[in-house]
């Protein structure tokens, strides 16, 4: 039963109106959401922190533009996991209402910024690979470190600006307009605009990767026709096949994680949502966090350079652990020999 008539509610801008958006009614639903957010959030922070360490601990990787984009992606996903998990669990699980409208919009802006920056970093990574495969001879001239930093600055400023608009006044309280059925205090037209922004990002990512896949397919087909020249070319062909598999994985995960949320957000603009659909939206929102958790595995750890650095770090840690375990035994042996003497 829908007890909240959001659009007809005269107190839609009061803090008490946020109770209408707390749709998790049973303890099992709250525990499930808390468990998913906790698991995805902890793994996301650990994985992306590891990626940042691997990139910036190596002088060779931190100079390359492609790894700067991966670092931006990792940073955005860390921020997304922290801000999203804290605000989402606090709101839906603990039903916290002791906050002002500005505080809620600030938290929502942080979530929007981090997820938007994550997708924008994916777009820069896709464009980087598009330039690399379409113009390999000019790649180093076109994709310089300075241009990479400028591109990162532009996307982060853009994401922060777009996410801050509700806090700066584009909300249904200031405009006395129709509020969203999914987010308190947020104007319906802003939700539509944000959806368009995200759809443009996703569309550009898909187009760039589809082109890369097509070029990889053309290269594999060319190599199959020239089987006489083996060795280096076969190695290159295997690299193209691996690249194709990686990009298919990228697109599959991206579409599966973002489609449910975007479909429900679009549907909420044109139709009234039931409490059941709002619960579905709450659970589907965790898929965006899942995407942030999977990003390091797909983008970073499949890289040979970062994987090699990871193995080096792992073996170094293993040696230190082994040395620390052996040192007490050696020390006790030394002490016992001194006593006997």
Short mmCIF file of C-alpha atoms in Angstrom, two decimals:
data_model
loop_
_atom_site.label_atom_id
_atom_site.label_comp_id
_atom_site.label_asym_id
_atom_site.label_seq_id
_atom_site.Cartn_x
_atom_site.Cartn_y
_atom_site.Cartn_z
CA UNK A 1 0.00 0.00 0.00
CA UNK A 2 1.39 3.38 -1.04
CA UNK A 3 1.06 5.60 2.03
CA UNK A 4 3.05 8.53 0.62
CA UNK A 5 1.44 10.71 -1.99
CA UNK A 6 4.63 12.54 -2.87
CA UNK A 7 3.38 14.98 -5.44
CA UNK A 8 0.29 15.94 -3.45
CA UNK A 9 2.13 16.22 -0.13
CA UNK A 10 2.22 19.84 1.02
CA UNK A 11 5.23 19.12 3.26
CA UNK A 12 7.30 17.60 0.45
CA UNK A 13 10.28 19.77 1.39
CA UNK A 14 10.28 18.99 5.08
CA UNK A 15 12.74 16.51 6.54
CA UNK A 16 9.82 14.27 7.58
CA UNK A 17 8.99 13.81 3.90
CA UNK A 18 12.13 11.71 3.52
CA UNK A 19 10.40 8.90 5.45
CA UNK A 20 8.34 8.26 2.30
CA UNK A 21 11.55 7.21 0.53
CA UNK A 22 12.60 4.72 3.19
CA UNK A 23 11.05 1.77 1.41
CA UNK A 24 12.77 -1.16 3.14
CA UNK A 25 10.05 -2.42 5.43
CA UNK A 26 11.41 -5.70 6.82
CA UNK A 27 14.52 -6.49 8.83
CA UNK A 28 15.59 -9.07 6.23
CA UNK A 29 15.61 -6.42 3.49
CA UNK A 30 17.68 -4.04 5.62
CA UNK A 31 20.17 -6.77 6.54
CA UNK A 32 20.48 -7.75 2.87
CA UNK A 33 21.16 -4.18 1.77
CA UNK A 34 23.65 -3.65 4.61
CA UNK A 35 25.45 -6.92 3.75
CA UNK A 36 25.66 -6.10 0.02
CA UNK A 37 26.88 -2.55 0.63
CA UNK A 38 29.39 -3.72 3.25
CA UNK A 39 30.80 -6.51 1.06
CA UNK A 40 30.96 -4.50 -2.17
CA UNK A 41 32.21 -1.38 -0.37
CA UNK A 42 35.08 -3.06 1.49
CA UNK A 43 36.24 -4.98 -1.61
CA UNK A 44 35.92 -1.84 -3.74
CA UNK A 45 38.07 0.24 -1.38
CA UNK A 46 40.69 -2.50 -1.05
CA UNK A 47 40.94 -3.26 -4.79
CA UNK A 48 41.03 0.34 -5.96
CA UNK A 49 43.50 1.37 -3.24
CA UNK A 50 45.73 -1.47 -4.42
CA UNK A 51 45.46 -0.21 -8.01
CA UNK A 52 46.46 3.32 -6.96
CA UNK A 53 49.43 1.94 -5.05
CA UNK A 54 50.55 -0.22 -7.99
CA UNK A 55 50.26 2.66 -10.47
CA UNK A 56 52.06 5.32 -8.42
CA UNK A 57 54.69 3.01 -6.93
CA UNK A 58 56.15 2.43 -10.39
CA UNK A 59 57.75 5.42 -12.22
CA UNK A 60 57.03 3.76 -15.56
CA UNK A 61 53.27 3.35 -15.08
CA UNK A 62 52.53 6.66 -13.40
CA UNK A 63 53.94 8.54 -16.41
CA UNK A 64 51.66 6.85 -18.94
CA UNK A 65 48.35 8.63 -19.75
CA UNK A 66 46.43 5.35 -19.86
CA UNK A 67 47.39 4.61 -16.24
CA UNK A 68 46.46 8.15 -15.20
CA UNK A 69 42.95 7.42 -16.47
CA UNK A 70 42.91 4.11 -14.58
CA UNK A 71 44.04 5.98 -11.45
CA UNK A 72 41.20 8.47 -11.90
CA UNK A 73 38.79 5.55 -12.26
CA UNK A 74 40.15 3.95 -9.07
CA UNK A 75 39.90 7.22 -7.12
CA UNK A 76 36.32 7.81 -8.28
CA UNK A 77 35.34 4.26 -7.33
CA UNK A 78 36.89 4.66 -3.85
CA UNK A 79 34.92 7.86 -3.30
CA UNK A 80 31.77 6.19 -4.65
CA UNK A 81 32.10 3.27 -2.27
CA UNK A 82 32.70 5.44 0.80
CA UNK A 83 30.05 8.10 0.16
CA UNK A 84 27.43 5.75 -1.30
CA UNK A 85 27.73 3.07 1.41
CA UNK A 86 27.70 5.54 4.32
CA UNK A 87 24.77 7.62 3.05
CA UNK A 88 22.78 4.69 1.59
CA UNK A 89 23.01 2.46 4.67
CA UNK A 90 22.41 5.40 7.01
CA UNK A 91 19.25 6.32 5.08
CA UNK A 92 17.70 2.96 4.18
CA UNK A 93 18.92 0.71 7.01
CA UNK A 94 19.12 3.03 10.03
CA UNK A 95 16.35 5.35 8.72
CA UNK A 96 18.26 8.42 9.81
CA UNK A 97 16.18 11.59 9.45
CA UNK A 98 18.27 13.91 11.62
CA UNK A 99 19.65 15.94 8.72
CA UNK A 100 18.76 19.05 6.79
CA UNK A 101 17.77 19.32 3.15
CA UNK A 102 21.19 20.79 2.36
CA UNK A 103 22.98 17.88 4.06
CA UNK A 104 21.02 15.33 2.06
CA UNK A 105 21.62 17.14 -1.23
CA UNK A 106 25.33 17.42 -0.38
CA UNK A 107 25.51 13.64 0.18
CA UNK A 108 23.58 13.01 -3.04
CA UNK A 109 25.92 15.37 -4.87
CA UNK A 110 28.90 13.38 -3.58
CA UNK A 111 27.37 10.12 -4.81
CA UNK A 112 26.53 11.65 -8.21
CA UNK A 113 30.00 13.16 -8.54
CA UNK A 114 31.82 9.91 -7.78
CA UNK A 115 29.69 7.70 -10.04
CA UNK A 116 29.73 10.29 -12.85
CA UNK A 117 33.51 10.64 -12.53
CA UNK A 118 33.84 6.85 -12.61
CA UNK A 119 31.92 6.64 -15.90
CA UNK A 120 33.78 9.67 -17.29
CA UNK A 121 37.10 7.98 -16.45
CA UNK A 122 35.86 4.88 -18.26
CA UNK A 123 35.10 7.11 -21.24
CA UNK A 124 38.63 8.56 -21.22
CA UNK A 125 40.03 5.01 -21.01
CA UNK A 126 37.84 4.00 -23.96
CA UNK A 127 38.95 7.03 -26.00
CA UNK A 128 42.58 6.31 -25.10
CA UNK A 129 42.27 2.78 -26.47
CA UNK A 130 40.36 4.06 -29.51
CA UNK A 131 43.19 6.46 -30.40
CA UNK A 132 45.77 3.77 -29.69
CA UNK A 133 44.23 1.28 -32.12
CA UNK A 134 43.02 3.74 -34.79
CA UNK A 135 46.17 5.90 -34.98
CA UNK A 136 49.01 3.90 -33.41
CA UNK A 137 51.76 5.88 -35.14
CA UNK A 138 50.46 9.21 -33.79
CA UNK A 139 49.34 7.94 -30.38
CA UNK A 140 52.26 9.35 -28.37
CA UNK A 141 51.88 12.75 -30.05
CA UNK A 142 48.11 12.90 -29.55
CA UNK A 143 47.90 11.43 -26.03
CA UNK A 144 50.50 13.29 -24.00
CA UNK A 145 50.69 13.39 -20.21
CA UNK A 146 49.74 17.09 -20.17
CA UNK A 147 46.64 16.48 -22.28
CA UNK A 148 45.69 13.56 -20.05
CA UNK A 149 45.82 15.77 -16.94
CA UNK A 150 43.79 18.48 -18.70
CA UNK A 151 41.16 15.92 -19.75
CA UNK A 152 40.95 14.60 -16.18
CA UNK A 153 40.59 18.13 -14.83
CA UNK A 154 37.78 18.89 -17.26
CA UNK A 155 35.76 15.75 -16.47
CA UNK A 156 36.11 16.13 -12.69
CA UNK A 157 35.09 19.80 -12.76
CA UNK A 158 32.16 18.94 -15.04
CA UNK A 159 31.00 16.10 -12.78
CA UNK A 160 31.25 18.22 -9.63
CA UNK A 161 29.36 21.09 -11.28
CA UNK A 162 26.51 18.88 -12.55
CA UNK A 163 26.20 17.06 -9.23
CA UNK A 164 26.11 20.35 -7.28
CA UNK A 165 23.18 21.84 -9.20
CA UNK A 166 20.45 20.55 -6.82
CA UNK A 167 22.34 21.98 -3.83
CA UNK A 168 22.81 25.30 -5.67
CA UNK A 169 19.08 25.68 -6.29
CA UNK A 170 17.89 23.23 -8.94
CA UNK A 171 15.58 21.37 -6.57
CA UNK A 172 11.83 21.08 -6.24
CA UNK A 173 11.80 23.10 -2.99
CA UNK A 174 13.39 26.21 -4.46
CA UNK A 175 11.54 25.94 -7.78
CA UNK A 176 8.26 24.69 -6.28
CA UNK A 177 8.13 22.07 -9.03
CA UNK A 178 7.51 18.33 -9.31
CA UNK A 179 9.73 16.26 -7.04
CA UNK A 180 11.30 13.00 -8.06
CA UNK A 181 9.72 9.80 -6.76
CA UNK A 182 13.13 8.25 -6.14
CA UNK A 183 15.12 11.05 -4.46
CA UNK A 184 13.91 13.51 -1.80
CA UNK A 185 14.01 17.23 -2.66
CA UNK A 186 15.30 16.53 -6.20
CA UNK A 187 13.53 18.09 -9.16
CA UNK A 188 12.17 15.73 -11.81
CA UNK A 189 13.73 17.76 -14.64
CA UNK A 190 17.15 17.48 -12.99
CA UNK A 191 16.79 13.68 -12.85
CA UNK A 192 15.95 13.72 -16.58
CA UNK A 193 19.01 15.85 -17.35
CA UNK A 194 21.32 13.65 -15.25
CA UNK A 195 19.99 10.54 -17.01
CA UNK A 196 20.75 12.16 -20.39
CA UNK A 197 24.29 12.98 -19.21
CA UNK A 198 24.89 9.39 -18.08
CA UNK A 199 23.35 7.97 -21.26
CA UNK A 200 25.67 10.13 -23.38
CA UNK A 201 28.67 8.85 -21.40
CA UNK A 202 27.57 5.23 -21.75
CA UNK A 203 26.80 5.68 -25.45
CA UNK A 204 30.25 7.15 -26.15
CA UNK A 205 31.92 4.34 -24.19
CA UNK A 206 30.00 1.68 -26.12
CA UNK A 207 30.73 3.34 -29.50
CA UNK A 208 34.45 3.62 -28.75
CA UNK A 209 34.75 0.01 -27.62
CA UNK A 210 32.66 -1.32 -30.50
CA UNK A 211 35.08 0.41 -32.88
CA UNK A 212 38.06 -1.08 -31.01
CA UNK A 213 36.45 -4.53 -31.19
CA UNK A 214 35.88 -4.13 -34.93
CA UNK A 215 39.50 -3.12 -35.53
CA UNK A 216 40.68 -6.09 -33.44
CA UNK A 217 38.42 -8.39 -35.47
CA UNK A 218 39.84 -7.00 -38.72
CA UNK A 219 43.37 -7.58 -37.47
CA UNK A 220 42.61 -11.19 -36.47
CA UNK A 221 41.02 -11.82 -39.88
CA UNK A 222 44.08 -10.37 -41.62
CA UNK A 223 46.43 -12.54 -39.58
CA UNK A 224 44.43 -15.68 -40.36
CA UNK A 225 44.93 -15.02 -44.09
CA UNK A 226 48.67 -14.70 -43.66
CA UNK A 227 49.49 -17.78 -41.65
CA UNK A 228 52.89 -18.05 -43.32
CA UNK A 229 54.26 -15.24 -41.21
CA UNK A 230 54.19 -16.63 -37.70
CA UNK A 231 55.94 -15.76 -34.46
CA UNK A 232 55.50 -12.08 -33.74
CA UNK A 233 52.29 -11.79 -35.73
CA UNK A 234 50.71 -14.73 -33.91
CA UNK A 235 51.64 -13.10 -30.63
CA UNK A 236 49.97 -9.90 -31.81
CA UNK A 237 46.90 -11.89 -32.86
CA UNK A 238 46.64 -13.46 -29.40
CA UNK A 239 46.89 -9.97 -27.90
CA UNK A 240 44.03 -8.77 -30.10
CA UNK A 241 41.89 -11.76 -29.09
CA UNK A 242 42.64 -11.03 -25.43
CA UNK A 243 41.76 -7.37 -26.00
CA UNK A 244 38.47 -8.36 -27.63
CA UNK A 245 37.59 -10.64 -24.70
CA UNK A 246 38.42 -7.88 -22.23
CA UNK A 247 36.29 -5.32 -24.05
CA UNK A 248 33.32 -7.70 -24.33
CA UNK A 249 33.62 -8.22 -20.58
CA UNK A 250 33.78 -4.45 -20.05
CA UNK A 251 30.63 -3.74 -22.06
CA UNK A 252 28.72 -6.66 -20.53
CA UNK A 253 29.46 -5.61 -16.94
CA UNK A 254 28.77 -1.94 -17.72
CA UNK A 255 25.38 -2.62 -19.31
CA UNK A 256 24.27 -5.17 -16.70
CA UNK A 257 25.17 -2.93 -13.77
CA UNK A 258 23.75 0.37 -15.04
CA UNK A 259 20.73 -0.68 -17.12
CA UNK A 260 18.34 -1.59 -14.23
CA UNK A 261 18.94 1.71 -12.41
CA UNK A 262 18.59 3.85 -15.54
CA UNK A 263 15.46 2.02 -16.72
CA UNK A 264 13.73 2.56 -13.35
CA UNK A 265 14.82 6.21 -13.26
CA UNK A 266 13.42 6.80 -16.75
CA UNK A 267 10.23 4.96 -15.84
CA UNK A 268 9.80 7.13 -12.72
CA UNK A 269 9.70 10.26 -14.89
CA UNK A 270 6.68 9.06 -16.87
CA UNK A 271 4.76 6.95 -14.36
CA UNK A 272 4.04 6.59 -10.66
CA UNK A 273 6.23 4.03 -8.94
CA UNK A 274 4.84 1.49 -6.51
CA UNK A 275 6.59 0.70 -3.22
CA UNK A 276 7.68 -2.60 -4.71
CA UNK A 277 9.48 -0.88 -7.60
CA UNK A 278 11.14 1.52 -5.18
CA UNK A 279 12.48 -1.47 -3.24
CA UNK A 280 13.74 -2.94 -6.50
CA UNK A 281 15.46 0.38 -7.25
CA UNK A 282 17.14 0.36 -3.83
CA UNK A 283 18.61 -3.09 -4.48
CA UNK A 284 19.52 -2.25 -8.10
CA UNK A 285 21.46 0.79 -6.87
CA UNK A 286 23.97 -1.57 -5.28
CA UNK A 287 24.79 -2.83 -8.79
CA UNK A 288 26.50 0.51 -9.50
CA UNK A 289 28.68 -0.21 -6.48
CA UNK A 290 29.30 -3.71 -7.86
CA UNK A 291 30.50 -2.10 -11.09
CA UNK A 292 32.99 -0.02 -9.11
CA UNK A 293 34.19 -3.21 -7.42
CA UNK A 294 34.66 -5.06 -10.71
CA UNK A 295 36.39 -2.17 -12.54
CA UNK A 296 39.87 -2.79 -11.02
CA UNK A 297 39.77 -6.46 -12.05
CA UNK A 298 38.81 -5.66 -15.64
CA UNK A 299 40.81 -2.49 -16.29
CA UNK A 300 43.84 -2.69 -14.04
CA UNK A 301 44.68 -6.22 -13.00
CA UNK A 302 44.35 -7.55 -16.57
CA UNK A 303 47.18 -5.19 -17.50
CA UNK A 304 50.48 -7.07 -17.77
CA UNK A 305 52.46 -4.24 -16.15
CA UNK A 306 50.17 -3.89 -13.15
CA UNK A 307 49.81 -7.65 -12.81
CA UNK A 308 53.59 -7.97 -12.77
CA UNK A 309 53.80 -5.23 -10.12
CA UNK A 310 51.12 -7.02 -8.09
CA UNK A 311 53.10 -10.26 -8.17
CA UNK A 312 56.23 -8.41 -7.10
CA UNK A 313 54.38 -6.82 -4.17
CA UNK A 314 52.85 -10.17 -3.21
CA UNK A 315 56.16 -12.03 -3.20
CA UNK A 316 57.84 -9.19 -1.30
CA UNK A 317 55.10 -9.32 1.35
CA UNK A 318 55.38 -13.09 1.48
CA UNK A 319 59.15 -12.91 2.06
CA UNK A 320 58.71 -10.32 4.81
CA UNK A 321 56.03 -12.45 6.47
CA UNK A 322 58.25 -15.51 6.29
CA UNK A 323 61.19 -13.57 7.69
CA UNK A 324 59.11 -12.24 10.58
CA UNK A 325 57.96 -15.78 11.40
CA UNK A 326 61.52 -17.13 11.35
CA UNK A 327 63.11 -14.29 13.32
CA UNK A 328 61.55 -15.19 16.72
CA UNK A 329 62.79 -18.78 16.32
CA UNK A 330 66.30 -17.57 15.43
CA UNK A 331 66.24 -15.14 18.35
CA UNK A 332 65.13 -17.87 20.81
CA UNK A 333 67.86 -20.19 19.49
CA UNK A 334 70.42 -17.43 19.96
CA UNK A 335 69.22 -16.80 23.53
CA UNK A 336 69.32 -20.48 24.44
CA UNK A 337 72.88 -20.80 23.13
CA UNK A 338 73.92 -17.79 25.20
CA UNK A 339 72.43 -19.36 28.35
CA UNK A 340 74.25 -22.66 27.71
CA UNK A 341 77.49 -20.75 27.28
#
